[in-house]
Short mmCIF file of C-alpha atoms in Angstrom, two decimals:
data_model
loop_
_atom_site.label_atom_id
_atom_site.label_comp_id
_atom_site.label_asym_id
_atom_site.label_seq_id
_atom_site.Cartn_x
_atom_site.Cartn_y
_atom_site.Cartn_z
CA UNK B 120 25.28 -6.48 3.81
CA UNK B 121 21.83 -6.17 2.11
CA UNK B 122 20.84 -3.59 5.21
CA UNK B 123 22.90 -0.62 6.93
CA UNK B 124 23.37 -1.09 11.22
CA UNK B 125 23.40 2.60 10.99
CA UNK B 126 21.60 5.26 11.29
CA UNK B 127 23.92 8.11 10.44
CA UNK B 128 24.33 7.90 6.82
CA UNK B 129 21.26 7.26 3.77
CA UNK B 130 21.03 3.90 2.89
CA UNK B 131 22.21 2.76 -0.24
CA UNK B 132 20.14 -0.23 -1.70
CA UNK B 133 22.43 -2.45 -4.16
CA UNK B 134 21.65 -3.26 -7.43
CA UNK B 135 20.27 -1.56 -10.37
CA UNK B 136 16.28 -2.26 -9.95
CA UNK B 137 14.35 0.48 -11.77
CA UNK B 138 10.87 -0.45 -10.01
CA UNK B 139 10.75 -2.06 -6.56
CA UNK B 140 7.70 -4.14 -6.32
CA UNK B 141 8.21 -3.65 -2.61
CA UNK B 142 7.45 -0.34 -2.43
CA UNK B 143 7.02 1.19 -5.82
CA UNK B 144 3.85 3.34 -6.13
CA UNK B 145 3.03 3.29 -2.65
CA UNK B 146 2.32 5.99 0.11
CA UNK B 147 3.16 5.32 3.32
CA UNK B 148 2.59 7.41 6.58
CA UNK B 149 5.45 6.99 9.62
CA UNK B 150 4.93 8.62 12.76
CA UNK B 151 7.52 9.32 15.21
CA UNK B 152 9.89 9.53 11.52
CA UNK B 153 12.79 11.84 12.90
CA UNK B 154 14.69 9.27 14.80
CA UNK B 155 15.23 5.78 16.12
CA UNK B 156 13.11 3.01 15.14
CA UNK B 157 11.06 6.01 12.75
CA UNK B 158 13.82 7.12 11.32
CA UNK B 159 14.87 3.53 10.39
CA UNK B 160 11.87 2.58 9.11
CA UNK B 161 11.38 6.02 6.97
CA UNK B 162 14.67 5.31 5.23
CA UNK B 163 13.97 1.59 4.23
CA UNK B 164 10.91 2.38 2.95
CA UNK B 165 12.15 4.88 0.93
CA UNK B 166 14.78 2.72 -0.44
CA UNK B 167 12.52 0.29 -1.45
CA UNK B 168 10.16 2.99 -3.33
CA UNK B 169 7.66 4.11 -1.25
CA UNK B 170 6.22 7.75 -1.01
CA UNK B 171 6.76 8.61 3.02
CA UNK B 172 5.01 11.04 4.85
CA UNK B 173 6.68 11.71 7.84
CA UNK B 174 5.09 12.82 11.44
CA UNK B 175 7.09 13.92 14.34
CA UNK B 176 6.99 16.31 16.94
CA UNK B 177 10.73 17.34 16.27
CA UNK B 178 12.89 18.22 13.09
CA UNK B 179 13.80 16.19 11.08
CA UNK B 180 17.64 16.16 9.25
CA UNK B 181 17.20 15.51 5.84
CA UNK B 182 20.75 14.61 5.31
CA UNK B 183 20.25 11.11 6.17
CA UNK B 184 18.20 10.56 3.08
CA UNK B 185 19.82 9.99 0.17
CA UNK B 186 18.84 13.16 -2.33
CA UNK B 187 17.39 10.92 -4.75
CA UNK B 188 14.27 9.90 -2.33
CA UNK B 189 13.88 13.76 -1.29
CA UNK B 190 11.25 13.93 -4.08
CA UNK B 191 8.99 11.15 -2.37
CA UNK B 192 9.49 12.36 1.07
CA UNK B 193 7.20 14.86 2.89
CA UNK B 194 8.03 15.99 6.99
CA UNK B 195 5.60 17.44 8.90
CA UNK B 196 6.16 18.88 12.50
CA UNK B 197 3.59 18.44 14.79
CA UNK B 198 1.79 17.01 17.65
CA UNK B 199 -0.04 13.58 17.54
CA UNK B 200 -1.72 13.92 20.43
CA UNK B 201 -5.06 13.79 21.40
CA UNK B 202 -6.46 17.38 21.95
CA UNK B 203 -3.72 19.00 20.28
CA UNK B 204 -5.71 20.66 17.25
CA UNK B 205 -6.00 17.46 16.20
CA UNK B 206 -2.62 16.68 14.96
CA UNK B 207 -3.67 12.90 13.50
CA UNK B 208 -6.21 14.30 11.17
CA UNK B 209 -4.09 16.77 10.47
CA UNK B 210 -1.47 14.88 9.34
CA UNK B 211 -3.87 12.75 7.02
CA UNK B 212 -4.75 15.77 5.34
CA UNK B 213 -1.38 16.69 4.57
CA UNK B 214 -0.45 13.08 3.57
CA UNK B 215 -3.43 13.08 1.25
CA UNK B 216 -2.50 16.94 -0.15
CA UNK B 217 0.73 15.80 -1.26
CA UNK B 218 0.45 12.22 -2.49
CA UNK B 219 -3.16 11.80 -3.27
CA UNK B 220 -6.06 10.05 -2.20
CA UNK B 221 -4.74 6.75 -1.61
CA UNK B 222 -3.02 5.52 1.40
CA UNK B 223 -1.25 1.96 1.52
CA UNK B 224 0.32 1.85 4.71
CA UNK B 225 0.65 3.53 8.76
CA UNK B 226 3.53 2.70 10.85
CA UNK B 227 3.38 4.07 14.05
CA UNK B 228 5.92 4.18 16.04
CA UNK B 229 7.47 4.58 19.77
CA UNK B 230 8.73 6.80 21.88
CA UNK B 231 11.89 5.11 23.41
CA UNK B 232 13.01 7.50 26.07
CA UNK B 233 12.98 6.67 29.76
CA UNK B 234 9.70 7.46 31.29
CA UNK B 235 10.23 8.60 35.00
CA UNK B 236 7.01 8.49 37.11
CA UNK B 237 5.45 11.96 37.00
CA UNK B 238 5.36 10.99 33.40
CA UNK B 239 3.29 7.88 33.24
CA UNK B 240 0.27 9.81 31.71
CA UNK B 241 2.43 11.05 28.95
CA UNK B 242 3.99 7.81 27.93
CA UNK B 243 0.86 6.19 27.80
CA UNK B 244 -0.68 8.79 25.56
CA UNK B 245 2.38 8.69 23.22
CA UNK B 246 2.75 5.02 23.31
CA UNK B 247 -0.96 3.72 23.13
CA UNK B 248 -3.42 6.29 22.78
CA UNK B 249 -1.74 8.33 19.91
CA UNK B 250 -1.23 5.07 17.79
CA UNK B 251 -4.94 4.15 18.51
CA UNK B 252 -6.01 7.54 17.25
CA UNK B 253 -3.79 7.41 14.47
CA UNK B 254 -5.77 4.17 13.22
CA UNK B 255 -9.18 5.36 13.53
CA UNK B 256 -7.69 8.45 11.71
CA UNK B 257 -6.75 6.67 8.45
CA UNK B 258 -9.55 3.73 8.39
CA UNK B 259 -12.16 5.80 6.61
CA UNK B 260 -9.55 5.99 3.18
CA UNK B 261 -8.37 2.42 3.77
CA UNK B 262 -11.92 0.99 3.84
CA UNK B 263 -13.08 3.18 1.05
CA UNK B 264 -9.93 1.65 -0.88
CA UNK B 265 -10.17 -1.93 0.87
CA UNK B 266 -6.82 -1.86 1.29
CA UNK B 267 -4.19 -1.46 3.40
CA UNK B 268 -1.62 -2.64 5.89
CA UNK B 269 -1.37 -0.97 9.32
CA UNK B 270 1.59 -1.41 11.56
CA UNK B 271 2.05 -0.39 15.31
CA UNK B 272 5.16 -0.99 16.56
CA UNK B 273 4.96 -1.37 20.46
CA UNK B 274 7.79 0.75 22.88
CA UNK B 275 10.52 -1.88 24.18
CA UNK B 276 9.19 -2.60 27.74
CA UNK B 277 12.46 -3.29 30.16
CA UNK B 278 11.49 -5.22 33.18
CA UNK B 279 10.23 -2.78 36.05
CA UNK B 280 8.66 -0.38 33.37
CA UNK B 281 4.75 -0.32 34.43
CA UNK B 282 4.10 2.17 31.62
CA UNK B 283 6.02 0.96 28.91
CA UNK B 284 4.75 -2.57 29.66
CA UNK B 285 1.21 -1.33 30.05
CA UNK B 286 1.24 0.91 26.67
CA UNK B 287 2.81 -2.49 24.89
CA UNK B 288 0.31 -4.85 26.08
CA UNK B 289 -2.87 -2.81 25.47
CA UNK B 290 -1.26 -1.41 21.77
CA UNK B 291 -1.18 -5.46 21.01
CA UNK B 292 -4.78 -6.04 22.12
CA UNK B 293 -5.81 -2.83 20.14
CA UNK B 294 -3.84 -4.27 17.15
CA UNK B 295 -5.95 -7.67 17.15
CA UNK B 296 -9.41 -5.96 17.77
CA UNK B 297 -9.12 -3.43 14.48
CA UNK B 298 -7.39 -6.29 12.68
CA UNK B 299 -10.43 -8.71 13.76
CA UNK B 300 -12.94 -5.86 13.12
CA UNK B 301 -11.42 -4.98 9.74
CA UNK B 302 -10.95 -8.62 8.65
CA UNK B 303 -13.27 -8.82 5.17
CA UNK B 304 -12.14 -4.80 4.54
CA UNK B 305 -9.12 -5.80 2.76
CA UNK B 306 -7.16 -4.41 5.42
CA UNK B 307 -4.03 -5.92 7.34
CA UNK B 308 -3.17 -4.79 10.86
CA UNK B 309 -0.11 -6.12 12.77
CA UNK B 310 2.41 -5.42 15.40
CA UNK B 311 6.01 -5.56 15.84
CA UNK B 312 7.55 -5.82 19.52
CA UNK B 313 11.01 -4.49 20.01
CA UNK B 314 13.39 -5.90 22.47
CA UNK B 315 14.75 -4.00 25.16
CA UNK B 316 18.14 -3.89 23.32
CA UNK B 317 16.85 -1.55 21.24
CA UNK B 318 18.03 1.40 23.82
CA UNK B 319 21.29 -0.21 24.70
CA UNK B 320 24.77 -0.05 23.03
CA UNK B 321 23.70 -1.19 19.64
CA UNK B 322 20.40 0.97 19.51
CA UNK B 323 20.75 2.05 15.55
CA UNK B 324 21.19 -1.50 14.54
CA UNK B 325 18.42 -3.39 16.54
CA UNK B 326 16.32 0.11 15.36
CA UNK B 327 17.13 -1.25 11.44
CA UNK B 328 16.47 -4.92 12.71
CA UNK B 329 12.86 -3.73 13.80
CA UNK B 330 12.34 -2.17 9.84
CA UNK B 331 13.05 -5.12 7.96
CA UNK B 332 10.70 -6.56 10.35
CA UNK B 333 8.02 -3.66 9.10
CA UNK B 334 9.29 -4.38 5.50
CA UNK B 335 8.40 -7.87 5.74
CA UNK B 336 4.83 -6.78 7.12
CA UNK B 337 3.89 -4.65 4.42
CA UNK B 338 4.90 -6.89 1.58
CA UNK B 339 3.06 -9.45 -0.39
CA UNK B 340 4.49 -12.07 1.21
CA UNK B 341 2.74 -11.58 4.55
CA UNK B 342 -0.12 -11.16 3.15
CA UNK B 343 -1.75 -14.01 5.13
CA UNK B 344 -0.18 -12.40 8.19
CA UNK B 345 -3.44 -10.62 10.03
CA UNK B 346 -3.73 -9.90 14.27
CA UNK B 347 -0.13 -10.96 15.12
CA UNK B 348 2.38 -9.69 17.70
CA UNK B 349 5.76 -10.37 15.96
CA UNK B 350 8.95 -10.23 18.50
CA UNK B 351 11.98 -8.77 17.01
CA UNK B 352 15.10 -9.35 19.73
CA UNK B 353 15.78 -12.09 22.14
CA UNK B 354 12.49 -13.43 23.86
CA UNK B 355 13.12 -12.07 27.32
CA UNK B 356 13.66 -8.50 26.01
CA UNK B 357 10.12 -8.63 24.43
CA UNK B 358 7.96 -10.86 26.99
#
């Protein structure tokens, strides 16, 4: 199988390729890196060459990468937020410290925990604000580049979740606008919109199915691909 279902162990790519077009000589920032959908994303990425620096609020276990991408991997703990010393610039600056002044790609990614009530505010700030700020935050060195491939990858909304569902929908319209506003910058902005499945049973395997949905989105081949929503998961998980 060319891609792992799990999350628990590095991933292995097969064969004996000594440069990855894919990824080779490219820097890559992934929020929300130290688990889930991040974490799956961070590791294909890396296994296809890029430099990765990671952003999350919580550790990160560097046993599930493979030693031999430690040396293009950089984690750093802290809060996205808005308000929070801010954490996206903050983040940039590190990204930029460690792999230079060139920045090919943001993922951002969701939080995929149940959001009770009293915790609408935060969801939405995690899920939709946070990913907007994020975007604004790396623009500037994309433009001044023109180049660049942005994607947000939207929280799976389950029927009956108002905030999930809300933080979806207005990440997808905040997607278009920047990617309609940045059209004739050289710069690509997309989303990918997880099915609910990705917090059932199977979780670490729909989470892998959602990065070879990113992987596709950064490459060369979707390079005509501008302002899209793409679903990943049956249809009624995503609409």
């Amino acid at each position: 199988m060319l891609y792992p279902s799990s999350l628990d162990s590095p991933y292995h790519p097969s064969g004996s390729t000594t440069i990855d077009p894919i990824g080779y000589g490219k820097v890559a920032i992934v929020t929300g890196c130290a688990s889930s959908i991040g974490l799956a994303v961070t590791q294909l990425l890396l296994a296809h060459q890029f430099s990765v620096c990671g952003l999350d609020d919580i550790e990160f276990d560097y046993s599930l990468l493979r030693e031999a991408d430690h040396g293009r991997f950089h984690f750093h703990r802290g809060n996205l937020s808005p308000g929070d010393s801010d954490g996206a610039a903050e983040g940039l600056r590190i990204c930029r410290g460690v792999f230079g002044e060139r920045l090919n790609t943001l993922i951002t990614t969701p939080s995929t925990s149940p959001v009770s009530p009293p915790n609408l505010t935060t969801a939405l700030t995690i899920n939709l604000t946070t990913p907007i700020l994020m975007m604004h935050t790396v623009l500037p060195l994309m433009k001044s580049h023109r180049s660049g491939v942005i994607i947000n990858i939207t929280p799976p909304a389950p029927p009956g979740d108002a905030a999930r569902t809300a933080a979806r929908d207005g990440l997808l319209g905040a997607t278009k606008s920047v990617a309609w506003s940045c059209r004739d910058e050289g710069i690509r902005v997309n989303a990918v919109l997880p099915g609910a499945a990705v917090e059932e049973a199977g979780e670490k395997t729909a989470a892998m199915e959602v990065a070879r949905a990113v992987l596709f989105l950064v490459g060369d081949e979707a390079k005509g691909v501008n302002g899209v929503g793409l679903p990943v998961g049956r249809m009624g998980e995503v609409l």
